[in-house]
Each structure stands twice: as structure tokens, then as C-alpha cells.
Short mmCIF file of C-alpha atoms and ligand atoms in Angstrom, two decimals:
data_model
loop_
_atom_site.label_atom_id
_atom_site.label_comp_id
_atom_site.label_asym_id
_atom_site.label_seq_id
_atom_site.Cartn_x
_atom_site.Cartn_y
_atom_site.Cartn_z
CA UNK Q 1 -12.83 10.37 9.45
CA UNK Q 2 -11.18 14.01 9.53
CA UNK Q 3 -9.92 14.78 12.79
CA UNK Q 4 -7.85 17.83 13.36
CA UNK Q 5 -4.46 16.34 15.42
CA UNK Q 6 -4.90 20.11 17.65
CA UNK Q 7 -8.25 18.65 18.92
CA UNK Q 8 -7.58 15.38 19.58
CA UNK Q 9 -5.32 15.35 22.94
CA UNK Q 10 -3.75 12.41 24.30
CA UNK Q 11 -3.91 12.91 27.97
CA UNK Q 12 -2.05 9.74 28.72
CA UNK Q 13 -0.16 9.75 25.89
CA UNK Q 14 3.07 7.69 25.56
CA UNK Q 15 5.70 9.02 22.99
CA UNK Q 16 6.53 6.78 20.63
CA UNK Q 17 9.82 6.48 19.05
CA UNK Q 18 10.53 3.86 15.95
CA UNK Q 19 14.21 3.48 15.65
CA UNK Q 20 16.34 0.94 14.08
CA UNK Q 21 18.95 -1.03 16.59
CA UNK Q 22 19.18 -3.51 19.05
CA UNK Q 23 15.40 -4.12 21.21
CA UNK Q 24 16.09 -1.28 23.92
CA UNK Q 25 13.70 -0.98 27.09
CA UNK Q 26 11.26 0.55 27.63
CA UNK Q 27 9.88 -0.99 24.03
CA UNK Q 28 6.14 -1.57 23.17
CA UNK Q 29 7.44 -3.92 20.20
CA UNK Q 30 10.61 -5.18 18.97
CA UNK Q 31 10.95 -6.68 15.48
CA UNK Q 32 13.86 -8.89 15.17
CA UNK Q 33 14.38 -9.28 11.75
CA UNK Q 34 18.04 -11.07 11.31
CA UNK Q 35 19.16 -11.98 14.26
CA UNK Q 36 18.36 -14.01 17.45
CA UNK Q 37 18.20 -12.07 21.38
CA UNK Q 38 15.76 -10.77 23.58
CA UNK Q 39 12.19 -10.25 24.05
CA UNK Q 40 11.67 -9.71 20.40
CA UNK Q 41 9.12 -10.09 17.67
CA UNK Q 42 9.52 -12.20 14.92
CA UNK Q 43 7.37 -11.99 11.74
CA UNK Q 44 8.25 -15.16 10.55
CA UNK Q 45 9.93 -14.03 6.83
CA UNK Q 46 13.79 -14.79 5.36
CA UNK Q 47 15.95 -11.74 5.85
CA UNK Q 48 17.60 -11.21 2.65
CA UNK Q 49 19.60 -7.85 2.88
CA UNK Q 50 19.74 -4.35 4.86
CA UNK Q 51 20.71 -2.05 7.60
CA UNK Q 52 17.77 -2.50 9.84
CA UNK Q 53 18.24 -5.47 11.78
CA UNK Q 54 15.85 -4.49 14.86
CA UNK Q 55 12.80 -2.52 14.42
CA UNK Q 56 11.89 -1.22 17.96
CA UNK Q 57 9.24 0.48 18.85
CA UNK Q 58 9.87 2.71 22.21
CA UNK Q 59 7.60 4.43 24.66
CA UNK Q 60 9.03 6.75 27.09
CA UNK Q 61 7.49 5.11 30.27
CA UNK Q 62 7.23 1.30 31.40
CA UNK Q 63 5.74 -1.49 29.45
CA UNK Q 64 3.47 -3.72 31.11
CA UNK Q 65 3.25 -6.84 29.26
CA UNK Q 66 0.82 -10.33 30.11
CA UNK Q 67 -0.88 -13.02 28.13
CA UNK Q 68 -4.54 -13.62 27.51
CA UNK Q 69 -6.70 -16.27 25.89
CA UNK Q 70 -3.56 -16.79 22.84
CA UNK Q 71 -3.00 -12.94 22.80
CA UNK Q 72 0.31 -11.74 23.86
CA UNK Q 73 0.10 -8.08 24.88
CA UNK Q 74 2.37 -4.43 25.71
CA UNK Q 75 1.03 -1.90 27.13
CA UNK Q 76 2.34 1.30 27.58
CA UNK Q 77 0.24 4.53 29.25
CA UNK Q 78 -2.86 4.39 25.90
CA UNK Q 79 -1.06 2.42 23.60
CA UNK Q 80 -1.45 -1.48 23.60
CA UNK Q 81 0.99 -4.12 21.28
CA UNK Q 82 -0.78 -6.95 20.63
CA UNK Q 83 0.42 -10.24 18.88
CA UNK Q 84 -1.39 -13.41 17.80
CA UNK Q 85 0.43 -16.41 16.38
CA UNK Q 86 -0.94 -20.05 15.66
CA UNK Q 87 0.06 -23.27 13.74
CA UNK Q 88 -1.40 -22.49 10.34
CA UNK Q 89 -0.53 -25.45 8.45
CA UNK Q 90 -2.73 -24.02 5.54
CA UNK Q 91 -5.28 -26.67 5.43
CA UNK Q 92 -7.41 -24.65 7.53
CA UNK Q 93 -10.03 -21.60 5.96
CA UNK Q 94 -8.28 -18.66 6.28
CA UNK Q 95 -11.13 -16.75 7.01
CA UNK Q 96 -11.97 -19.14 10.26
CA UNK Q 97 -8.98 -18.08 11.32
CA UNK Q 98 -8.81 -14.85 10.66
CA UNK Q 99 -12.43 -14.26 12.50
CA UNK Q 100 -10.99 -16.07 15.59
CA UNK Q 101 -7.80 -13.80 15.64
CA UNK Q 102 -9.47 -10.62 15.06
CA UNK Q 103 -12.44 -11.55 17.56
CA UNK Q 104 -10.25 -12.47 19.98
CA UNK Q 105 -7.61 -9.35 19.41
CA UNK Q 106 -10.56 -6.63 19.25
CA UNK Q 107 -12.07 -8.07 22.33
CA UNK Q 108 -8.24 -7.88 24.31
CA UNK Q 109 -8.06 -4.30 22.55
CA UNK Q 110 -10.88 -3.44 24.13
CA UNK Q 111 -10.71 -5.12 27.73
CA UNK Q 112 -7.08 -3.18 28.19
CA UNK Q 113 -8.91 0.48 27.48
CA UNK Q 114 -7.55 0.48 24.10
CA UNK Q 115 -9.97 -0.26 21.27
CA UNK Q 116 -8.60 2.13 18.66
CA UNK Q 117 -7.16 0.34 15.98
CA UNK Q 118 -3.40 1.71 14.82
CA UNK Q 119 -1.51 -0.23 12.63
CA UNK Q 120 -1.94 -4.01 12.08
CA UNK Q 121 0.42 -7.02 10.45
CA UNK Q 122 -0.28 -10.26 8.74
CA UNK Q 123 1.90 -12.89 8.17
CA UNK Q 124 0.71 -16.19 7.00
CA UNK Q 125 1.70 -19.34 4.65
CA UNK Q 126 0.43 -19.77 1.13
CA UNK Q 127 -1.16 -16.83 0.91
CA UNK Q 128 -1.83 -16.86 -3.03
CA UNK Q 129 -2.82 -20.81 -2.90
CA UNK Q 130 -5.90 -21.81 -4.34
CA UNK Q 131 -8.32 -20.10 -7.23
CA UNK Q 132 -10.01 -17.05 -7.51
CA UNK Q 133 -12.25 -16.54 -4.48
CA UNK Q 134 -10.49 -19.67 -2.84
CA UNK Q 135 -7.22 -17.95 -2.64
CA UNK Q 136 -6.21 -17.67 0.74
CA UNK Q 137 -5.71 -14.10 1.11
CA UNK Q 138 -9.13 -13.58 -0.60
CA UNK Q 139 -10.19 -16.26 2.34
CA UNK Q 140 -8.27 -14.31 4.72
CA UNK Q 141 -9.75 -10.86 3.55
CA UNK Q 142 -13.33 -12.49 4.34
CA UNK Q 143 -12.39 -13.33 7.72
CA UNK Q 144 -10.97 -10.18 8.97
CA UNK Q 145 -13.96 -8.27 7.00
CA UNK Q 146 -16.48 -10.43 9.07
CA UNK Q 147 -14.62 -10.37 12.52
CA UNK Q 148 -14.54 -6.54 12.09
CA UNK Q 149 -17.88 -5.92 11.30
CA UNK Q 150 -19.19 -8.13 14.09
CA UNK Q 151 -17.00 -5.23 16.26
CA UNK Q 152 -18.53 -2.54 14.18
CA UNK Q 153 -16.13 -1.58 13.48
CA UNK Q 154 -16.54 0.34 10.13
CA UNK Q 155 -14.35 1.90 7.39
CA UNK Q 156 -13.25 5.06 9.51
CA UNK Q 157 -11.50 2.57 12.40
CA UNK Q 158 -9.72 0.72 9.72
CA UNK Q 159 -6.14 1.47 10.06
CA UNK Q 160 -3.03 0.67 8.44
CA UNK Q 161 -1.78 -2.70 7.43
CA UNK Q 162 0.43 -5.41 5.91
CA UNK Q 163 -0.52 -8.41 4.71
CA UNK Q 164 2.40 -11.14 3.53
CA UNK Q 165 2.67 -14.49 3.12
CA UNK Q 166 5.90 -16.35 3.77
CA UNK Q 167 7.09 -20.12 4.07
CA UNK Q 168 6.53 -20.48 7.97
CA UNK Q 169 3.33 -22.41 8.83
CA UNK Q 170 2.16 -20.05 11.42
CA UNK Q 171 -0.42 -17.20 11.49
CA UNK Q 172 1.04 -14.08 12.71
CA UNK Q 173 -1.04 -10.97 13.45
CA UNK Q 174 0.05 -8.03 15.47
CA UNK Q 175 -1.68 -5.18 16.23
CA UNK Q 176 -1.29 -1.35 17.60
CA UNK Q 177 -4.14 0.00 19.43
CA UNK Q 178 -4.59 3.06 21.30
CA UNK Q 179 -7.13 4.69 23.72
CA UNK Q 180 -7.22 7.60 21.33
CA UNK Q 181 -8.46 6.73 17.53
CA UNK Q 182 -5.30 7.58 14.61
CA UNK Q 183 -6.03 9.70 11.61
CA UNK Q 184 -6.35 8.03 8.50
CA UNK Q 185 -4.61 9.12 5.40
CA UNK Q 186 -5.90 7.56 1.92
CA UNK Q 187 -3.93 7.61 -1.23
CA UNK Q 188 -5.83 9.89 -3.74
CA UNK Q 189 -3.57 7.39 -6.56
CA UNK Q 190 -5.54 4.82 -5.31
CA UNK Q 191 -9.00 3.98 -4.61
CA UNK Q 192 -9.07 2.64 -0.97
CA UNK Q 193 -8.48 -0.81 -0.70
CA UNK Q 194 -12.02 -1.33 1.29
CA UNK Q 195 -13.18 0.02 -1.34
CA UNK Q 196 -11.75 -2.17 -4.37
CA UNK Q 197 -14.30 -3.46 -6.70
CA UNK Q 198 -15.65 -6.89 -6.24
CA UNK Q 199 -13.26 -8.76 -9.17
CA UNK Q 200 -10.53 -9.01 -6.25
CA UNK Q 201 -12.74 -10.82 -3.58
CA UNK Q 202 -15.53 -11.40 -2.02
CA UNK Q 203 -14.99 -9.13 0.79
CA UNK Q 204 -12.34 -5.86 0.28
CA UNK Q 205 -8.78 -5.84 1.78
CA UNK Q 206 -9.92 -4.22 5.57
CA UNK Q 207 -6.67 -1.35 5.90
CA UNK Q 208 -6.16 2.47 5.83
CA UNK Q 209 -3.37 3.35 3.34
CA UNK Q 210 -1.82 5.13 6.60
CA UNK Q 211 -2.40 6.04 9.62
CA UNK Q 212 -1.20 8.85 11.31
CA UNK Q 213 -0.21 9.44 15.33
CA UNK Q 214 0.29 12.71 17.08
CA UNK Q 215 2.73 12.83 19.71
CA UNK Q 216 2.63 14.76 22.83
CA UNK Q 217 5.49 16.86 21.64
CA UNK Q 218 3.38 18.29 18.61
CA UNK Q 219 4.98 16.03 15.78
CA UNK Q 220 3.03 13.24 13.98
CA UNK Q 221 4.37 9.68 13.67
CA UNK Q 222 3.20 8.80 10.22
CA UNK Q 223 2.88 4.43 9.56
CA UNK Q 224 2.16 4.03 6.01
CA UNK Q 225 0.72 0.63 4.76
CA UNK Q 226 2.44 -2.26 2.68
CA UNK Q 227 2.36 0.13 -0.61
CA UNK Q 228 2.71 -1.64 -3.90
CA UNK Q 229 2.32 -0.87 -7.59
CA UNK Q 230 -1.58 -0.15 -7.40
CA UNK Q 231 -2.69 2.88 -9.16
CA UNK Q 232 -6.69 2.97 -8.72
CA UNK Q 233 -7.41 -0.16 -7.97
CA UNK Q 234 -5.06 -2.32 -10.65
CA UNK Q 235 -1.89 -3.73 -10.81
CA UNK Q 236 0.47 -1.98 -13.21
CA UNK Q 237 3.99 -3.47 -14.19
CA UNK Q 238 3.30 -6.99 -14.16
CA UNK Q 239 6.93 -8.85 -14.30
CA UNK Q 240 8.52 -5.73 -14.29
CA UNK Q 241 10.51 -5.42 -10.97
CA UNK Q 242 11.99 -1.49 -11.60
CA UNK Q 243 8.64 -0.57 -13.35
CA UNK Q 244 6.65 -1.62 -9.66
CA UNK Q 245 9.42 -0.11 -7.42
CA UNK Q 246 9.13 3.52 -9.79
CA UNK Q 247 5.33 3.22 -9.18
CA UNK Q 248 5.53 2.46 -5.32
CA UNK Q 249 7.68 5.69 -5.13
CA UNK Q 250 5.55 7.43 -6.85
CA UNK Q 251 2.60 6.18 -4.31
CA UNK Q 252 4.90 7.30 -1.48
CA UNK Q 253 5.42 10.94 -2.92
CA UNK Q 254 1.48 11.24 -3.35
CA UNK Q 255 1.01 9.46 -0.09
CA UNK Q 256 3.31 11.85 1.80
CA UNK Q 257 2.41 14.90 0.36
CA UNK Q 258 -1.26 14.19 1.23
CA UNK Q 259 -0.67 13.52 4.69
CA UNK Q 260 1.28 16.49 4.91
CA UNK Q 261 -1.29 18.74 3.87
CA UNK Q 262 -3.75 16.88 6.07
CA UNK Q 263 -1.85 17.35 9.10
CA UNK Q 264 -0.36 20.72 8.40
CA UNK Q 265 3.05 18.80 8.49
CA UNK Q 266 5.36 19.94 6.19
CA UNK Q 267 7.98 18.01 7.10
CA UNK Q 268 6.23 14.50 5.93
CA UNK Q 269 6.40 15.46 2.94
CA UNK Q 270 9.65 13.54 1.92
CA UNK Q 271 10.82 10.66 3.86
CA UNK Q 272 14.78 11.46 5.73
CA UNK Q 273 17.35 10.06 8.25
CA UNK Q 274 14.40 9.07 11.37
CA UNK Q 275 12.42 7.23 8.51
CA UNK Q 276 12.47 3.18 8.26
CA UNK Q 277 11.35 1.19 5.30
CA UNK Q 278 10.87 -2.55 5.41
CA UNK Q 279 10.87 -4.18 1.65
CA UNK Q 280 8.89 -7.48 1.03
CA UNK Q 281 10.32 -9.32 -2.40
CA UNK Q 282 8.62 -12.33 -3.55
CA UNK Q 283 12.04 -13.45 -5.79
CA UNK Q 284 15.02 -13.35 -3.15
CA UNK Q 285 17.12 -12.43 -6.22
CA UNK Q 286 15.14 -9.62 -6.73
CA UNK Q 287 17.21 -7.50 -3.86
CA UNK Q 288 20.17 -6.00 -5.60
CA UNK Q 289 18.16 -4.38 -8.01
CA UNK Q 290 15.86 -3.29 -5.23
CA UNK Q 291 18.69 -2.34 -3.11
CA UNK Q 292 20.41 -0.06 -5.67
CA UNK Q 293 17.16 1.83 -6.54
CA UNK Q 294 16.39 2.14 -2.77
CA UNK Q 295 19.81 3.52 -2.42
CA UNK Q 296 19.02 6.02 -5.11
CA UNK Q 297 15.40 6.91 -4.09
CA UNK Q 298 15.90 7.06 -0.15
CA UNK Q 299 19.91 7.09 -0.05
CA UNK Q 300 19.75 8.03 3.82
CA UNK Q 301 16.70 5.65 5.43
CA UNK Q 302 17.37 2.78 6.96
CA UNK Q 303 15.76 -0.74 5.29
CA UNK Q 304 15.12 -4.48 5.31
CA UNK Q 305 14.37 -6.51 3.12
CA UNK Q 306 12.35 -9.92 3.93
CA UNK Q 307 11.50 -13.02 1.40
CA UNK Q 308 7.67 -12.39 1.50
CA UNK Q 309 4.51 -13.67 -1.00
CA UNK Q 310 2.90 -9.99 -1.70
CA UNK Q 311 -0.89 -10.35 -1.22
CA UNK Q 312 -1.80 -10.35 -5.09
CA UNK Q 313 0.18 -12.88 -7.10
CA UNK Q 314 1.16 -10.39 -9.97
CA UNK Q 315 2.92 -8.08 -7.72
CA UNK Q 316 6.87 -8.73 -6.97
CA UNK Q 317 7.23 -6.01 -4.03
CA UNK Q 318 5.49 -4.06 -1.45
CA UNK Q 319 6.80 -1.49 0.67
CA UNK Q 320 5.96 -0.19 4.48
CA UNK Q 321 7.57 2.91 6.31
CA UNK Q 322 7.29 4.47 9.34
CA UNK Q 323 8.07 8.48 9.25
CA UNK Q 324 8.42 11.64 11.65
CA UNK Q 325 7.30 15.11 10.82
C1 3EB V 1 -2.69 -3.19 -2.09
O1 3EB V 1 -2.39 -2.02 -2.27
C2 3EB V 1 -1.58 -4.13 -1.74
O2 3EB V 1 -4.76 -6.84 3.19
O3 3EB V 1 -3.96 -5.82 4.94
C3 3EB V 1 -1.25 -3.88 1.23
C4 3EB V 1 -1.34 -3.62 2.60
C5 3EB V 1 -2.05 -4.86 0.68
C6 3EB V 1 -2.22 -4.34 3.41
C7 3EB V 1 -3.97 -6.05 3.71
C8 3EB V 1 -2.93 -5.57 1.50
C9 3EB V 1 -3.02 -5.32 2.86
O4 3EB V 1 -3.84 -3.61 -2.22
C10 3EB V 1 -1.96 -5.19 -0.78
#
């Protein structure tokens, strides 16, 4: 959906500030990432390398925070963090429990004044286990579809995600909603992922390739999806770890220069010192490679870099970011 940022005024709107450092108050969210401390978020993947320790997340006014039927939730002013985490032992249908956790997340969204979806994560075990339409992130993808079409929500309140698997036997999902909906950016590289062709699932992958946030200040904090080496809808560099990374920048640039044009932005259309990447590798010994073209590509942005299963098994990395313009 096109929505001019100009025309879409937040009255109650929080600013929101992602830094990398220690969990600082007031903070809607605070990924820990390496280390142990605090009130923190963990998504439940290796760390394998990096300068950003802490993601945080911070508002410029108190957080409210309180449980709810399995849903742990922040709110600050019209924005709302909300986390979900279960055993997954991975003997149960993803898409059961990706229904549940959606149903029960939308309808929390909702109850706190803050059904606009913003960004969502999903972290869960085995995610490429089983065949073809059994593989559990096809399984998964089903779920999630269902649960948000029961919401009706449709394609234009999709926003933007991640979607890894990783070794720990737990579901994960966290989600940003606001009172006011994001603008959503698509990739014109890529054809949006809800609306790949059937071959990759029964149901297609439910996310925005970015959504975008205008602060009360006048600049636009930009969240940009798990990006991998996707061009159209296809994987291209199979087994080739510098061949995906050169593509996924390449995604980024297009990304970035979209969304600034969309948002009259200029300044999004590179990614600089306030920007934060977090790198998902499916081969732990994949990071000094990755770490040396990062450090050629975005010498000055801050990264980590988890052990994560990326969503299709021929990929080897996926990126996410967070930038200011
Ligand atoms: C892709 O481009 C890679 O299912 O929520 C990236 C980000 C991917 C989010 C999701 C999947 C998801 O299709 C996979």
C-alpha cells in the first residue's frame, strides 16, 4: 500500500532508536546476542563473530511491559514488542504452531491498540527437515499464511521478517506492532515473497521485503528483511558462499535505493555508521570469509553473525539491517 510518510502522523509516536551496546532503559527490545545480563531477548542462535553484541531497541519514553496468555509484551506510547517462545521439540506440525502463535500474537496486537504489523522474527529447530511440502518451514509458511488470513490480514499488512532455524528446540517469534500501519518497500530484484510461485510451498513466505517507520523528527527508520541470494524468485549461487554474499549486496543496493525514492529519503540510499546488520551462516566456518567481505562492503556498520539454518536449504547466508535516513 503507498502511503506518503507526510500524511501519515504519529500523534503518539515514540522515537525509536536501534543502537548497538549494552540493553539501556527505556528499551522496547533488547537482543542479547553473546552475552548473558539483563532483561534481554534471546533468539536462540550460536554467536559466531562481530561487534554487535546487544541489539537494543530504544523509545524515548517508558516501557510498560506484562504477560498475557504465553505472550510477553513492551509497550511504549503506539509501539508494542511482542515475543512468543514454546518447547518445539520438532515433532509437532509447524503450521499448528505457527497458527497458535500468530492467533494468539495478532489478537494481543490488537487488545494493546496496536494491530499494525512492523517487523516480525522466527526462530525455530529443523527448519529444512522433512520433503518437499513436509519441510518444516514450508509447514511453518502454511501456518502463519492461515493464522493471518483468519486476521485478514492481507498482503498490504504484511511486514518485514526473518525466518531461521537453529539447534534450540524452542519456537521463537517476536513481533513489532504499532498503532500506525509501516510502509512497505518491495525489492523490484525480486518478486515478493507472497507472491513466489507455488514450486516453493503450499502457501507463500507471509513478509514485506522492508518495512519502513517515520519518526516524529522527520527521518525514516528503515528494517529490511532477512535478504538472501534471490533474484526473482530463485536461488542463484548454489555452494558458492562469495557468489550469494555479492548477490545479497546487490539486493541491498536495489533495496535501498528503492526505498529511498519511495520515501523521498536520500540518505537510505547507502547503508553508514547508525546502520546494524545481523548475518545468519548456515556453516560456522563460513564467517571469515563473510567477515572480510562485510568489512569491504560495509567497512563502518556494526554486525553479528549467528549459526542459523537459512529458510531454503540451498542458501548458505541471509542478511537483515536496520537503517536511518
Ligand atoms: C527469501 O528471500 C529468503 O519466511 O519470514 C527471508 C525473510 C526469507 C523472511 C520468512 C523468509 C522469511 O525468500 C527467505
Amino acid at each position: 500500500m503507498a502511503t506518503d510518510p507526510s500524511r501519515t502522523p504519529r500523534l503518539d509516536g515514540a522515537t525509536l532508536q536501534v543502537v548497538s551496546g549494552p540493553a539501556r532503559e527505556p528499551a522496547l527490545a533488547a537482543f542479547a546476542f553473546a552475552e548473558a545480563g539483563g532483561a534481554v531477548l534471546r533468539v536462540g542462535l550460536d554467536f559466531l563473530g562481530g561487534d554487535l553484541l546487544c541489539e537494543s531497541w530504544l523509545v524515548d519514553r517508558p516501557v510498560a511491559s506484562g504477560q498475557a496468555d504465553g505472550v510477553s509484551w513492551r509497550q511504549a506510547g503506539e509501539l508494542l514488542l511482542l515475543s512468543w517462545d514454546v518447547e518445539d521439540d520438532s515433532t509437532v506440525d509447524p503450521a499448528e504452531l505457527a497458527d497458535r502463535a500468530y492467533g494468539r500474537l495478532i489478537a494481543q496486537a490488537r487488545q494493546q491498540g496496536c494491530p499494525h504489523l512492523l517487523r516480525a522474527w522466527n526462530f525455530m529447530p529443523a527448519i529444512n527437515q522433512g520433503e518437499g511440502d513436509s519441510e518444516r518451514y514450508r509447514r511453518f509458511c502454511l501456518g502463519r499464511a492461515r493464522s493471518l488470513e483468519q486476521a485478514g490480514i492481507d498482503a498490504s499488512g504484511l511486514c518485514a521478517g526473518t525466518a531461521i532455524g537453529g539447534d534450540d528446540p524452542r519456537l521463537r517469534v517476536f513481533i513489532l506492532a504499532g498503532r500506525q500501519p509501516g510502509i512497505n518497500i518491495e525489492n523490484p530484484r525480486q518478486i515478493s515473497a507472497y507472491r513466489y510461485p507455488r514450486i516453493y510451498g503450499p502457501r507463500s513466505p507471509s513478509f514485506a521485503r522492508a518495512t519502513a517507520l517515520p519518526q516524529p523528527g522527520g527521518q525514516v527508520l528503515l528494517m529490511i528483511s532477512g535478504t538472501a541470494s534471490v533474484v526473482g524468485h530463485r536461488t542463484l549461487h548454489e555452494g558458492d558462499l562469495i557468489g550469494q554474499l555479492k548477490e545479497i549486496e546487490s539486493n541491498f543496493h536495489s533495496l535501498l535505493s528503492e526505498s529511498a525514492s519511495r520515501l523521498g529519503r536520500g540518505k537510505l540510499v547507502r547503508f553508514d555508521a547508525g546502520s546494524l546488520l545481523r548475518v545468519y551462516l548456515r556453516c560456522a566456518e563460513d564467517w571469515p570469509a563473510t567477515r572480510d567481505f562485510l568489512a569491504q562492503a560495509w567497512p563502518k556498520v556494526p554486525v553479528v553473525a549467528l549459526r542459523g539454518d537459512i529458510c531454503r536449504s540451498d542458501l548458505l547466508v541471509e542478511i537483515e539491517a536496520v537503517c536511518v535516513g
